[in-house]
CSV table of N, CA and C in Angstrom, one decimal:
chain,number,residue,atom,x,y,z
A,1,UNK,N,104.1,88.2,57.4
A,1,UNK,CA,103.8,88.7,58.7
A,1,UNK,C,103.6,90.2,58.6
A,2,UNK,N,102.5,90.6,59.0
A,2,UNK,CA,102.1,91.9,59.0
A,2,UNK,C,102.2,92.3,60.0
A,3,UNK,N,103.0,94.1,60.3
A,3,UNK,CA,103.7,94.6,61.3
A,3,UNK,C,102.8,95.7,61.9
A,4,UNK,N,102.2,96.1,63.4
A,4,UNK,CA,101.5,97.0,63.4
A,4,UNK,C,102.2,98.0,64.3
A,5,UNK,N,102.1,99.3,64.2
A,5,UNK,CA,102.7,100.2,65.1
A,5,UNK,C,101.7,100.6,65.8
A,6,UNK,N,102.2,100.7,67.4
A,6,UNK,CA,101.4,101.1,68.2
A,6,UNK,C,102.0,102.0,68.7
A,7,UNK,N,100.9,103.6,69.0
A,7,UNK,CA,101.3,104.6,69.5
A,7,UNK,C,101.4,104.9,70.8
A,8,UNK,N,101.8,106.2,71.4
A,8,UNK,CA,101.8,106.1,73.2
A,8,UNK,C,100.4,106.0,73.5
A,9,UNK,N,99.8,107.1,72.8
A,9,UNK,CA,97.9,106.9,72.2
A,9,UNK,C,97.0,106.3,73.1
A,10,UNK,N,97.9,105.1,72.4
A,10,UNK,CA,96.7,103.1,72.1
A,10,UNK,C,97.2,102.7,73.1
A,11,UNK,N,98.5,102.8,73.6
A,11,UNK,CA,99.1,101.8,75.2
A,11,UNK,C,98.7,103.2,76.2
A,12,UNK,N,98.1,104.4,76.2
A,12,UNK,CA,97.2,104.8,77.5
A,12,UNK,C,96.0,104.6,77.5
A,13,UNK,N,95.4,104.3,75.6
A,13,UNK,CA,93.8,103.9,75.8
A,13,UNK,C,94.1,102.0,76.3
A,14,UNK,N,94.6,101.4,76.3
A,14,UNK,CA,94.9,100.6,76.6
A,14,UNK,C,94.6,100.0,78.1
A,15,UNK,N,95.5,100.8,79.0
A,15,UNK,CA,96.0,100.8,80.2
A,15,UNK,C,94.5,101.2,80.4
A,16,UNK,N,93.7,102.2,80.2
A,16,UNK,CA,92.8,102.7,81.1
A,16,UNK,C,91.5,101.6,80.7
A,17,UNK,N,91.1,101.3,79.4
A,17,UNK,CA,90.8,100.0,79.5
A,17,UNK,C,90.6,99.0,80.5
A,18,UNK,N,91.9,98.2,80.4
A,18,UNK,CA,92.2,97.6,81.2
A,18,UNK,C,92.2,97.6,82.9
A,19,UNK,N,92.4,99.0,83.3
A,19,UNK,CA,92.2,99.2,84.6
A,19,UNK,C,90.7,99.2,84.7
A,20,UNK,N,89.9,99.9,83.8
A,20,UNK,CA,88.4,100.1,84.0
A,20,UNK,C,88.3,98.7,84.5
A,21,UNK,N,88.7,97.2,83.6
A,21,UNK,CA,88.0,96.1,83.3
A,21,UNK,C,88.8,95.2,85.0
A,22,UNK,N,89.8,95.6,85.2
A,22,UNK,CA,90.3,94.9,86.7
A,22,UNK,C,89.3,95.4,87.9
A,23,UNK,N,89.3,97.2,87.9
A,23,UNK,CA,88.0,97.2,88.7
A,23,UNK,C,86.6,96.7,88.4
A,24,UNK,N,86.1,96.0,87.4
A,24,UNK,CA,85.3,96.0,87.4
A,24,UNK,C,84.7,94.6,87.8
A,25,UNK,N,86.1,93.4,87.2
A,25,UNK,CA,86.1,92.2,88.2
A,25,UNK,C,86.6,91.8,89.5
A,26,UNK,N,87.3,93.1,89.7
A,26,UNK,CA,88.1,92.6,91.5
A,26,UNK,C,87.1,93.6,92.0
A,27,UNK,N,86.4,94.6,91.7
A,27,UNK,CA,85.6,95.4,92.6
A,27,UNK,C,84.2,95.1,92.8
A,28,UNK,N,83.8,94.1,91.7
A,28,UNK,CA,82.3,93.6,91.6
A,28,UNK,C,81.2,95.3,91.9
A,29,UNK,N,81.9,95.4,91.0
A,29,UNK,CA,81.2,97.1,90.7
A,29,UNK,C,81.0,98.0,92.0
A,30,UNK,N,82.0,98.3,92.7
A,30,UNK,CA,82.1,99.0,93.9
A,30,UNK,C,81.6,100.2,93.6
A,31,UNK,N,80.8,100.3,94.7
A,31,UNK,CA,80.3,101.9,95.0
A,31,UNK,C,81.1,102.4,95.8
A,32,UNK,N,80.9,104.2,95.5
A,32,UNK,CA,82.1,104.7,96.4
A,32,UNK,C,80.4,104.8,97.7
A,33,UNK,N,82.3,104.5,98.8
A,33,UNK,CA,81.3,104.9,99.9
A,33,UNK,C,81.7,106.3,100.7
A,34,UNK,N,81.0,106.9,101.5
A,34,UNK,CA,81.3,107.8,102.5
A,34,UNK,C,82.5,108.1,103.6
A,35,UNK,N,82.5,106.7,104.0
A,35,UNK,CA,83.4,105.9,104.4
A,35,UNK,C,85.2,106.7,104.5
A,36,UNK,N,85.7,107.2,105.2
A,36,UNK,CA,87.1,107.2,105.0
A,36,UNK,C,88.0,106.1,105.5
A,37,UNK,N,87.7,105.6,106.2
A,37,UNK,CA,88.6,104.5,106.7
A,37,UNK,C,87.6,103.3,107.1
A,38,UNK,N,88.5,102.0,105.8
A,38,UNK,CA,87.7,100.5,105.8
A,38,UNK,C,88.4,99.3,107.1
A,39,UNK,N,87.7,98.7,107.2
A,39,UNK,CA,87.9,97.9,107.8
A,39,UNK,C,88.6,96.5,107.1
A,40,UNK,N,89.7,95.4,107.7
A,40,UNK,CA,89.8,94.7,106.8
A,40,UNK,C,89.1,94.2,105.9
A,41,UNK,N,87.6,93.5,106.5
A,41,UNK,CA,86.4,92.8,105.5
A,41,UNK,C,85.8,93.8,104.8
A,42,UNK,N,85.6,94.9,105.1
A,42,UNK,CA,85.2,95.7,103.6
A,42,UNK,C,86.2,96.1,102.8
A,43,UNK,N,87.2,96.0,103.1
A,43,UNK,CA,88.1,96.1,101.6
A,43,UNK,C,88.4,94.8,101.0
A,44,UNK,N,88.0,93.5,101.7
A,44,UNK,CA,88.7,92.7,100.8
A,44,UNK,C,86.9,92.3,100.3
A,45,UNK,N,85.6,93.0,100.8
A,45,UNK,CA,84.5,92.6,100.0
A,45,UNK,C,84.7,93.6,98.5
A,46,UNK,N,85.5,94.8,99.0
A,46,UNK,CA,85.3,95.9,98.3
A,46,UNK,C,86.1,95.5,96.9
A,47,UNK,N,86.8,94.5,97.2
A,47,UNK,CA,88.2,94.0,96.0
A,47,UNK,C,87.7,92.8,95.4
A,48,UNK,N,87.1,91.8,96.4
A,48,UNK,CA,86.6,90.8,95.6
A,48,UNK,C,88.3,90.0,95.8
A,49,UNK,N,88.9,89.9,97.5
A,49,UNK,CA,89.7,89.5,97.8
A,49,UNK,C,89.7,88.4,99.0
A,50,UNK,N,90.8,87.8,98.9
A,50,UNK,CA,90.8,86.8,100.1
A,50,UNK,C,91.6,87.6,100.8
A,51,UNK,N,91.4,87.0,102.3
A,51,UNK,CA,92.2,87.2,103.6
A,51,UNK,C,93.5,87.7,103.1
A,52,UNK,N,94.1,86.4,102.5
A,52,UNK,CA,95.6,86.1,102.3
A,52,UNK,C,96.1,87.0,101.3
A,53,UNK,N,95.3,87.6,100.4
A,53,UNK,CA,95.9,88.4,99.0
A,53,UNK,C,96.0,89.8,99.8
A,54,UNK,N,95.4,90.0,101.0
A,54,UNK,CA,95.3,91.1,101.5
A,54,UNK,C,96.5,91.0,102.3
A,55,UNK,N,96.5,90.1,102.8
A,55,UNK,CA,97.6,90.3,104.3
A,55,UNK,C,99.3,90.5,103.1
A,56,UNK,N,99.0,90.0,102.0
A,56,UNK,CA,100.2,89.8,101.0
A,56,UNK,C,100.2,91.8,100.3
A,57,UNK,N,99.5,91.9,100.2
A,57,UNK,CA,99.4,93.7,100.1
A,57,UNK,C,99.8,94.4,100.9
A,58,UNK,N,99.6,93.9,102.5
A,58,UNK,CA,100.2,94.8,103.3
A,58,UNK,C,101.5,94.3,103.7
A,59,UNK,N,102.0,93.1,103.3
A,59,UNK,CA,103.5,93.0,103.7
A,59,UNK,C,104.2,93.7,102.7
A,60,UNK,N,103.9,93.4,101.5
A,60,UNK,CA,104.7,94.2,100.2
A,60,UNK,C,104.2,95.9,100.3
A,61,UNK,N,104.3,96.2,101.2
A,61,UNK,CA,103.8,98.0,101.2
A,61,UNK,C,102.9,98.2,100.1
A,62,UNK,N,102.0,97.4,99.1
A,62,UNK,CA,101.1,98.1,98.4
A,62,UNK,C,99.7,98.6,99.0
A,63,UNK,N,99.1,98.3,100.2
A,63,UNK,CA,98.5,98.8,101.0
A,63,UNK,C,99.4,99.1,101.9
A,64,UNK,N,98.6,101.0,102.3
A,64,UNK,CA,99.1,101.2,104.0
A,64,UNK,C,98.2,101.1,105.0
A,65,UNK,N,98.1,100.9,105.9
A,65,UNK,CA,97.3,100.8,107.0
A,65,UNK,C,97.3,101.7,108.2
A,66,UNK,N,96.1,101.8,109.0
A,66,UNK,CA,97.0,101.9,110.1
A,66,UNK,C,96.5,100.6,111.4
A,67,UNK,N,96.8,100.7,112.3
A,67,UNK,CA,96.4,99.5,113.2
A,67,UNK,C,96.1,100.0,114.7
A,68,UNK,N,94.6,99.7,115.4
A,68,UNK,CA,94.5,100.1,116.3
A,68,UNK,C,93.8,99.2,117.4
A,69,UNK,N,94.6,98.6,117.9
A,69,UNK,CA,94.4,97.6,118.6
A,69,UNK,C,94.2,96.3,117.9
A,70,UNK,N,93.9,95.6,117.7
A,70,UNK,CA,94.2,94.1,116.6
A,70,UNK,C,93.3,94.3,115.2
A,71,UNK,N,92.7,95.6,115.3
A,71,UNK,CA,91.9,95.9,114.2
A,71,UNK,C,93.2,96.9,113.0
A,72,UNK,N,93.0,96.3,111.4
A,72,UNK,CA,93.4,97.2,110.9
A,72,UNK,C,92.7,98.2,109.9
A,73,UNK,N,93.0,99.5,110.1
A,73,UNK,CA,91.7,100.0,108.8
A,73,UNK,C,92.7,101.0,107.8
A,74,UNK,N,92.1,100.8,106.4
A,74,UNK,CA,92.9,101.1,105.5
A,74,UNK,C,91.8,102.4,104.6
A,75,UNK,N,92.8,103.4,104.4
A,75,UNK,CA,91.8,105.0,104.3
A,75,UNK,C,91.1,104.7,102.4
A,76,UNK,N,90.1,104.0,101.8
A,76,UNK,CA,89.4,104.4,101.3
A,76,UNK,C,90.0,105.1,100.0
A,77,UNK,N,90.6,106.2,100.0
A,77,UNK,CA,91.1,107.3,98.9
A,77,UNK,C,92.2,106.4,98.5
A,78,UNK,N,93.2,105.9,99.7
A,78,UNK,CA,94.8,105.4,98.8
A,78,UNK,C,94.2,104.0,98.4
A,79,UNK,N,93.3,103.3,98.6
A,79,UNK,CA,93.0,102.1,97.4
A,79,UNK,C,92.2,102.3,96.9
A,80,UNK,N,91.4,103.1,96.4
A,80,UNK,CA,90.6,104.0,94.7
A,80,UNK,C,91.9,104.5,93.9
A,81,UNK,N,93.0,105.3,94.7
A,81,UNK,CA,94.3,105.6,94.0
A,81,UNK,C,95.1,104.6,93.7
A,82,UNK,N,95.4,103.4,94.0
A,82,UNK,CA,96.3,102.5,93.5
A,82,UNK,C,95.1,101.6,92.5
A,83,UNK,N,94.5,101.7,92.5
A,83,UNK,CA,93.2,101.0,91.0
A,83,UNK,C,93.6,101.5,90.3
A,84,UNK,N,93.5,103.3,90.5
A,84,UNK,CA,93.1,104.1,89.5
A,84,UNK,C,94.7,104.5,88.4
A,85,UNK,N,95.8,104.3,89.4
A,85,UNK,CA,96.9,103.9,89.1
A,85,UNK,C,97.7,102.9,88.6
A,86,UNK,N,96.4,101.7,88.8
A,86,UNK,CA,97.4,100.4,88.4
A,86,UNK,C,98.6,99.9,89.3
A,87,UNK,N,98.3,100.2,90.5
A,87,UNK,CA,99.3,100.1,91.8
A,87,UNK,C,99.7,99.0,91.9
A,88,UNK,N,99.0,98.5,91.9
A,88,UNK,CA,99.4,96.5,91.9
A,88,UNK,C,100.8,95.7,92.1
A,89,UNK,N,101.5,96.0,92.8
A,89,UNK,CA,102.7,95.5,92.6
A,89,UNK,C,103.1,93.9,92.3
């Protein structure tokens, strides 16, 4: 059995990899938009999400929202930042 050592290095080229490759299938190559604050259906077009994975994000506090009147809209910057972070709880 051959043993390999991996450095901190290779587990950050790693991670960013891998984050590049999650946005690139949950975002179906998102453009940024202008946009500061999404509406439910453009972020779950923008994720390449269902209804349910969303409503499951904002009960577990991984999305914040805000809500104004039965509409909720979510700011744009803090979910490019939890990608870009690997937020995913």
């Amino acid at each position: 059995m051959q043993v390999e050592l991996l450095t901190k290095e290779d587990l950050k080229q790693f991670k960013a990899e891998l984050v590049q490759e999650l946005k690139d299938a949950f975002g179906g190559g998102a453009k940024p938009t202008n946009k500061e604050w999404l509406k439910s259906a453009e972020v779950r077009k923008l994720l390449g999400i269902s209804p349910g994975t969303l409503q499951n994000l904002r009960i577990n506090g991984t999305f914040t929202y805000s809500k104004i009147g039965g509409m909720m809209y979510y700011r744009y910057q803090d979910i490019m930042r939890l990608l870009e972070k690997g937020g995913v709880k």
